[in-house]
CSV table of C-alpha atoms in Angstrom, one decimal:
chain,number,residue,atom,x,y,z
A,56,MET,CA,35.2,7.3,12.8
A,57,ASN,CA,32.8,7.7,9.9
A,58,ASN,CA,29.8,9.8,10.7
A,59,PRO,CA,26.9,7.3,11.2
A,60,LEU,CA,24.4,10.0,10.3
A,61,ASP,CA,25.7,10.0,6.7
A,62,THR,CA,23.7,6.9,6.0
A,63,LEU,CA,20.5,9.0,6.3
A,64,ARG,CA,19.7,10.8,3.0
A,65,GLY,CA,18.7,14.5,3.2
A,66,ASN,CA,17.6,15.8,6.6
A,67,THR,CA,20.7,18.0,6.8
A,68,GLY,CA,19.3,20.3,9.4
A,69,LEU,CA,18.2,17.5,11.7
A,70,LYS,CA,21.6,15.7,11.4
A,71,ASN,CA,23.5,18.9,12.2
A,72,TYR,CA,21.2,19.6,15.1
A,73,ILE,CA,21.7,16.1,16.7
A,74,GLN,CA,25.4,16.1,16.1
A,75,GLY,CA,25.8,19.6,17.6
A,76,GLU,CA,23.7,18.7,20.7
A,77,ILE,CA,25.9,15.6,21.3
A,78,GLN,CA,29.1,17.6,20.8
A,79,ARG,CA,27.9,20.1,23.4
A,80,ASN,CA,26.8,17.4,25.7
A,81,ALA,CA,23.3,18.9,25.6
A,82,LEU,CA,21.3,16.1,24.0
A,83,ALA,CA,17.8,16.0,25.6
A,84,HIS,CA,16.8,12.8,27.4
A,85,ALA,CA,13.9,12.3,24.9
A,86,TYR,CA,12.9,13.2,21.4
A,87,ILE,CA,9.8,12.5,19.3
A,88,LEU,CA,10.8,11.6,15.7
A,89,GLU,CA,7.9,12.2,13.4
A,90,GLY,CA,7.7,11.1,9.8
A,91,PRO,CA,6.1,8.6,7.5
A,92,GLN,CA,7.2,4.9,7.2
A,93,GLY,CA,10.6,4.8,5.6
A,94,SER,CA,11.5,8.4,6.4
A,95,GLY,CA,14.6,7.4,8.3
A,96,ARG,CA,13.4,7.8,11.9
A,97,HIS,CA,15.1,4.6,13.0
A,98,THR,CA,18.3,5.4,11.1
A,99,LEU,CA,18.5,8.9,12.8
A,100,ALA,CA,17.9,7.4,16.3
A,101,LEU,CA,20.5,4.7,15.9
A,102,GLY,CA,23.0,7.2,14.4
A,103,ALA,CA,22.6,9.4,17.5
A,104,ALA,CA,23.3,6.4,19.7
A,105,ILE,CA,26.4,5.5,17.8
A,106,LEU,CA,27.6,9.1,18.0
A,107,LEU,CA,26.9,9.1,21.8
A,108,ALA,CA,29.1,5.9,22.0
A,109,GLY,CA,32.0,7.8,20.4
A,110,ASP,CA,35.2,5.8,20.4
A,111,CYS,CA,33.8,3.1,22.7
A,112,PRO,CA,34.6,-0.2,21.0
A,113,GLU,CA,31.3,-1.6,22.2
A,114,GLY,CA,29.5,1.0,20.1
A,115,GLN,CA,30.0,-1.2,17.1
A,116,LYS,CA,27.3,-3.5,18.5
A,117,ILE,CA,24.7,-0.7,18.0
A,118,ALA,CA,25.0,-0.7,14.2
A,119,ALA,CA,24.9,-4.5,14.3
A,120,GLY,CA,21.7,-4.4,16.3
A,121,CYS,CA,23.1,-6.4,19.2
A,122,SER,CA,24.0,-3.9,21.9
A,123,PRO,CA,22.4,-4.7,25.2
A,124,ASP,CA,22.2,-1.0,26.0
A,125,VAL,CA,20.4,0.1,22.9
A,126,LYS,CA,17.0,-1.6,22.5
A,127,CYS,CA,13.8,-1.2,20.5
A,128,PHE,CA,10.3,-1.6,22.0
A,129,GLY,CA,7.1,-1.6,20.0
A,130,PRO,CA,3.7,-3.3,19.4
A,131,SER,CA,3.8,-7.1,18.8
A,132,ARG,CA,2.7,-8.5,15.4
A,133,GLU,CA,-0.5,-9.7,17.0
A,134,LYS,CA,-1.5,-6.3,18.4
A,135,LYS,CA,-2.1,-3.1,16.6
A,136,GLN,CA,-1.7,-1.0,19.8
A,137,LEU,CA,1.4,-0.6,21.9
A,138,THR,CA,0.2,-1.7,25.4
A,139,VAL,CA,1.2,-0.7,28.9
A,140,ASP,CA,3.0,-4.1,29.4
A,141,VAL,CA,5.6,-3.2,26.8
A,142,ILE,CA,6.3,0.2,28.4
A,143,ARG,CA,6.5,-1.4,31.8
A,144,ALA,CA,9.1,-3.9,30.5
A,145,MET,CA,11.1,-1.0,29.0
A,146,LYS,CA,10.9,0.9,32.3
A,147,GLU,CA,12.2,-2.1,34.2
A,148,ASP,CA,15.1,-2.5,31.8
A,149,ALA,CA,15.9,1.2,32.0
A,150,LEU,CA,16.4,1.0,35.7
A,151,LEU,CA,19.1,-1.6,35.4
A,152,LYS,CA,22.7,-0.6,35.1
A,153,SER,CA,24.1,-0.4,31.5
A,154,ASN,CA,26.3,-3.3,30.3
A,155,ASP,CA,28.8,-2.0,27.8
A,156,LEU,CA,28.1,1.6,27.2
A,157,PRO,CA,28.1,4.6,29.6
A,158,PHE,CA,24.5,5.2,28.7
A,159,LYS,CA,21.3,3.4,27.7
A,160,CYS,CA,19.1,4.2,24.7
A,161,TYR,CA,15.6,3.2,23.9
A,162,LEU,CA,13.7,3.4,20.6
A,163,ILE,CA,9.9,3.2,21.0
A,164,GLU,CA,8.6,2.1,17.6
A,165,LYS,CA,5.1,3.2,16.5
A,166,ALA,CA,4.9,5.4,19.6
A,167,ASP,CA,1.7,6.9,18.2
A,168,CYS,CA,0.1,3.5,18.6
A,169,MET,CA,0.4,3.6,22.4
A,170,ASN,CA,-2.9,3.4,24.2
A,171,ILE,CA,-3.7,5.8,27.0
A,172,GLN,CA,-2.4,3.5,29.7
A,173,ALA,CA,0.9,3.0,27.9
A,174,GLN,CA,1.3,6.8,27.3
A,175,ASN,CA,0.7,7.5,31.0
A,176,ALA,CA,3.2,4.9,31.9
A,177,ALA,CA,5.7,6.4,29.4
A,178,LEU,CA,5.1,9.8,30.8
A,179,LYS,CA,6.3,8.8,34.3
A,180,ILE,CA,9.7,7.8,33.0
A,181,LEU,CA,10.0,10.7,30.7
A,182,GLU,CA,9.3,13.0,33.7
A,183,GLU,CA,12.0,11.4,35.8
A,184,PRO,CA,14.3,9.5,33.5
A,185,PRO,CA,17.3,7.5,34.9
A,186,ALA,CA,20.7,9.2,34.5
A,187,ASN,CA,22.4,8.8,31.1
A,188,THR,CA,19.3,7.3,29.5
A,189,TYR,CA,17.8,8.5,26.2
A,190,PHE,CA,14.4,7.8,24.6
A,191,PHE,CA,13.4,8.2,20.9
A,192,LEU,CA,9.7,8.0,20.3
A,193,LEU,CA,9.2,7.1,16.6
A,194,CYS,CA,5.9,7.9,15.1
A,195,GLU,CA,4.0,9.0,12.0
A,196,SER,CA,1.9,11.6,13.9
A,197,ALA,CA,3.0,13.3,17.0
A,198,GLY,CA,-0.5,14.6,17.3
A,199,MET,CA,-1.7,11.2,18.4
A,200,LEU,CA,0.4,11.5,21.6
A,201,LEU,CA,-1.0,13.1,24.7
A,202,PRO,CA,-0.1,16.8,25.2
A,203,THR,CA,1.7,15.8,28.4
A,204,VAL,CA,3.9,13.3,26.5
A,205,ARG,CA,4.7,15.9,23.8
A,206,SER,CA,5.6,18.4,26.4
A,207,ARG,CA,8.4,16.2,27.7
A,208,ALA,CA,10.1,15.6,24.4
A,209,PRO,CA,10.9,18.0,21.5
A,210,VAL,CA,9.3,16.9,18.2
A,211,LEU,CA,11.8,16.5,15.3
A,212,ARG,CA,10.1,16.1,11.9
A,213,MET,CA,11.8,14.0,9.3
A,214,GLN,CA,12.3,15.6,5.9
A,215,ARG,CA,9.6,14.9,3.3
A,216,PHE,CA,11.1,14.8,-0.2
A,217,SER,CA,9.5,16.2,-3.3
A,218,PHE,CA,8.8,14.1,-6.3
A,219,GLU,CA,11.9,15.6,-8.0
A,220,GLU,CA,14.1,14.9,-5.0
A,221,LEU,CA,12.9,11.3,-4.7
A,222,ASP,CA,13.6,10.9,-8.4
A,223,GLY,CA,17.1,12.3,-8.0
A,224,PHE,CA,17.9,9.7,-5.4
A,225,LEU,CA,16.3,6.7,-7.0
A,226,LYS,CA,17.5,7.1,-10.6
A,227,LYS,CA,21.1,6.8,-9.4
A,228,GLU,CA,20.4,3.1,-8.6
A,229,GLU,CA,20.4,0.6,-11.5
A,230,ARG,CA,17.4,-1.4,-10.3
A,231,PHE,CA,15.2,1.7,-10.0
A,232,ARG,CA,16.6,3.3,-13.1
A,233,LYS,CA,15.5,0.2,-15.0
A,234,ILE,CA,12.0,0.5,-13.7
A,235,ARG,CA,12.0,4.2,-14.6
A,236,LEU,CA,12.9,3.4,-18.2
A,237,GLU,CA,10.6,0.4,-18.7
A,238,ASN,CA,7.5,1.3,-16.6
A,239,LYS,CA,7.4,5.1,-16.1
A,240,GLY,CA,3.8,5.1,-15.2
A,241,PHE,CA,4.3,2.6,-12.3
A,242,TYR,CA,7.5,4.5,-11.3
A,243,ASP,CA,5.8,7.8,-11.1
A,244,ARG,CA,2.8,6.3,-9.2
A,245,CYS,CA,5.1,4.9,-6.5
A,246,LEU,CA,6.9,8.1,-6.0
A,247,ARG,CA,3.7,10.1,-5.7
A,248,SER,CA,2.3,7.5,-3.3
A,249,ALA,CA,5.3,7.5,-1.0
A,250,GLY,CA,4.3,10.6,0.9
A,251,GLY,CA,7.7,12.1,0.6
A,252,SER,CA,9.4,9.1,2.1
A,253,LEU,CA,12.4,7.7,0.3
A,254,GLY,CA,12.2,4.3,2.1
A,255,ARG,CA,8.5,4.0,1.3
A,256,ALA,CA,9.2,4.8,-2.4
A,257,GLU,CA,11.9,2.1,-2.5
A,258,GLU,CA,9.5,-0.4,-0.9
A,259,LEU,CA,6.7,0.4,-3.4
A,260,LEU,CA,9.1,0.1,-6.4
A,261,SER,CA,10.4,-3.3,-5.1
A,262,ASP,CA,6.9,-4.8,-5.3
A,263,THR,CA,7.3,-6.8,-8.5
A,264,GLU,CA,3.7,-8.0,-8.5
A,265,GLU,CA,2.4,-4.4,-8.5
A,266,GLN,CA,4.7,-3.6,-11.4
A,267,LYS,CA,2.9,-6.2,-13.5
A,268,GLY,CA,-0.6,-5.4,-12.5
A,269,GLU,CA,-3.1,-2.6,-12.4
A,270,ASP,CA,-3.7,-0.1,-9.6
A,271,PRO,CA,-6.5,-1.4,-7.4
A,272,ALA,CA,-7.2,2.0,-5.9
A,273,PHE,CA,-7.7,3.6,-9.3
A,274,GLU,CA,-9.7,0.7,-10.6
A,275,LEU,CA,-12.1,0.7,-7.6
A,276,LEU,CA,-12.8,4.5,-7.8
A,277,SER,CA,-13.3,4.2,-11.6
A,278,ARG,CA,-16.0,1.6,-11.0
A,279,ALA,CA,-17.8,3.5,-8.2
A,280,GLY,CA,-20.7,4.3,-10.5
A,281,ASP,CA,-21.6,0.7,-11.3
A,282,ARG,CA,-22.6,-1.4,-8.3
A,283,VAL,CA,-22.3,-4.8,-10.0
A,284,GLU,CA,-19.0,-4.0,-11.7
A,285,LEU,CA,-17.5,-2.7,-8.5
A,286,THR,CA,-18.7,-5.6,-6.4
A,287,LEU,CA,-17.3,-8.2,-8.9
A,288,TYR,CA,-14.0,-6.4,-9.0
A,289,LEU,CA,-13.8,-6.3,-5.2
A,290,LEU,CA,-14.6,-10.0,-4.9
A,291,LYS,CA,-11.8,-11.0,-7.3
A,292,LEU,CA,-9.2,-8.9,-5.4
A,293,ASN,CA,-7.2,-11.2,-3.2
A,294,LEU,CA,-5.9,-8.6,-0.7
A,295,LYS,CA,-4.9,-9.3,2.8
A,296,ARG,CA,-5.5,-6.8,5.6
A,297,PRO,CA,-2.2,-4.8,5.1
A,298,GLU,CA,-2.7,-4.6,1.3
A,299,PHE,CA,-6.3,-3.6,1.7
A,300,GLY,CA,-5.4,-0.9,4.1
A,301,GLU,CA,-2.7,0.4,1.7
A,302,THR,CA,-5.4,0.4,-1.1
A,303,LEU,CA,-7.8,2.5,1.1
A,304,LEU,CA,-4.9,4.9,1.8
A,305,ARG,CA,-4.1,5.3,-1.9
A,306,MET,CA,-7.8,5.8,-2.7
A,307,ARG,CA,-7.8,8.7,-0.2
A,308,LEU,CA,-4.7,10.2,-1.8
A,309,ILE,CA,-6.3,9.9,-5.3
A,310,LEU,CA,-9.4,11.7,-3.9
A,311,ARG,CA,-7.2,14.4,-2.5
A,312,ASP,CA,-5.7,14.9,-6.0
A,313,LEU,CA,-9.2,15.0,-7.5
A,314,LEU,CA,-10.2,17.7,-5.0
A,315,LEU,CA,-7.2,19.8,-6.0
A,316,LEU,CA,-8.0,19.3,-9.6
A,317,ARG,CA,-11.4,20.8,-9.0
A,318,TYR,CA,-9.6,23.9,-8.0
A,319,ARG,CA,-7.4,23.8,-11.1
A,320,VAL,CA,-4.0,23.2,-9.4
A,321,ARG,CA,-0.8,22.4,-11.4
A,322,GLU,CA,0.1,18.9,-12.2
A,323,GLU,CA,3.2,19.0,-10.1
A,324,GLU,CA,1.1,19.4,-7.0
A,325,LEU,CA,-0.5,16.0,-7.5
A,326,LEU,CA,0.6,13.1,-5.3
A,327,CYS,CA,-0.9,10.0,-7.1
A,328,LEU,CA,-2.3,11.0,-10.5
A,329,SER,CA,0.4,11.5,-13.0
A,330,SER,CA,-1.6,13.8,-15.3
A,331,LEU,CA,-4.8,15.7,-15.8
A,332,GLU,CA,-5.7,13.3,-18.6
A,333,GLU,CA,-5.4,10.3,-16.2
A,334,ALA,CA,-7.8,12.0,-13.7
A,335,GLY,CA,-10.4,12.7,-16.4
A,336,PRO,CA,-12.7,9.6,-15.9
A,337,LEU,CA,-12.6,10.0,-12.1
A,338,CYS,CA,-13.3,13.7,-12.2
A,339,ARG,CA,-16.5,13.1,-14.1
A,340,GLY,CA,-17.6,10.4,-11.6
A,341,PHE,CA,-17.7,12.6,-8.4
A,342,SER,CA,-18.9,16.1,-7.6
A,343,LYS,CA,-16.9,18.2,-5.1
A,344,SER,CA,-19.3,17.3,-2.2
A,345,GLU,CA,-19.1,13.6,-3.2
A,346,LEU,CA,-15.3,13.8,-3.2
A,347,LEU,CA,-15.3,15.2,0.4
A,348,GLU,CA,-17.9,12.6,1.5
A,349,ALA,CA,-15.9,9.7,-0.1
A,350,PHE,CA,-12.7,10.9,1.5
A,351,ASP,CA,-14.3,10.9,5.0
A,352,PHE,CA,-15.9,7.6,4.4
A,353,LEU,CA,-12.6,5.9,3.4
A,354,THR,CA,-10.9,7.5,6.4
A,355,ASP,CA,-13.5,5.9,8.7
A,356,LEU,CA,-13.3,2.6,6.9
A,357,GLN,CA,-9.6,2.5,7.1
A,358,GLU,CA,-9.7,3.1,10.9
A,359,LYS,CA,-12.2,0.3,11.3
A,360,THR,CA,-10.2,-2.1,9.2
A,361,GLU,CA,-7.1,-1.4,11.2
A,362,LYS,CA,-9.2,-2.3,14.3
A,363,ASN,CA,-9.8,-5.8,13.0
A,364,LEU,CA,-13.0,-5.3,11.0
A,365,ASN,CA,-13.5,-8.5,9.0
A,366,ILE,CA,-11.9,-8.1,5.6
A,367,GLN,CA,-14.9,-9.4,3.7
A,368,ASN,CA,-17.2,-7.1,5.6
A,369,ALA,CA,-14.8,-4.3,4.9
A,370,LYS,CA,-15.0,-5.1,1.1
A,371,MET,CA,-18.8,-5.1,1.2
A,372,ALA,CA,-18.8,-1.8,3.2
A,373,LEU,CA,-16.5,-0.3,0.6
A,374,ALA,CA,-18.7,-1.3,-2.3
A,375,THR,CA,-21.9,-0.1,-0.6
A,376,GLY,CA,-20.4,3.2,0.5
A,377,LEU,CA,-18.9,4.1,-2.8
A,378,CYS,CA,-22.0,3.3,-4.7
A,379,ARG,CA,-24.2,5.3,-2.3
A,380,ILE,CA,-21.9,8.3,-2.5
A,381,SER,CA,-21.7,8.2,-6.3
A,382,GLY,CA,-25.4,7.6,-6.7
A,383,ALA,CA,-25.0,4.2,-8.3
């Protein structure tokens, strides 16, 4: 049998650890897999389940996503939070006898989006799990989970790749190599914005509309000193909530780069800006204190937007806040 963990790029230490624990029959009943979107958390959890199945013929259903004994639970599309009803449904399913496999496995997607009630419900089953039942809590930040939940499951952190490592993976594929040759600025920007996640870099590079257009985050920050220009640019931006949230996140990453540039870091330490020359106009627009204030403001606005702040109100709040901070 081919090793199912081989489909996960990098993460050699994690893969060896999981495989070793399974071979020793010492796999813990629960793990927290922490990493950014596209970092391979889902791939690692499913690979572990396939390894657990061993030579069981029904194990092939796991890779196909149709095993009745390996299930994913997470927040619905309509809800940002993972509610207690979802965890209760998982608990009820976990108490049933397995169908095909000698074990049951559950992937809790966006576990750090569980509200307090859901986390307390999850804690009960993590404290007293059914026999031969495994839980993988997939999250971006384990720190968002209650200490009591974290104490019941070891935290395994997915590997974050450097710019050079991401480039090494991506330039081997024809479609990404073509972008690298034809639109190097866009290519570099995607890799720096990926947060060390290969899957996220691939997703960003696959956005053909972004390849053709400008960078809204950079454009917004460069217009912060002119209230009229900034407002007009915001009004013409046709961004839905997810895209607006991504723009706010990228603005924060750019501000992070600008802060580092104030302390004269090397270019290779930058995440979004590709060069010191590119950062020039933005550096002149914000003082150190204003950069810190803008970063905190964008963090707060992003949280409010994710909690269903009206998108038009969010745009106006962005324009007002940036102009106030920059003294426009």
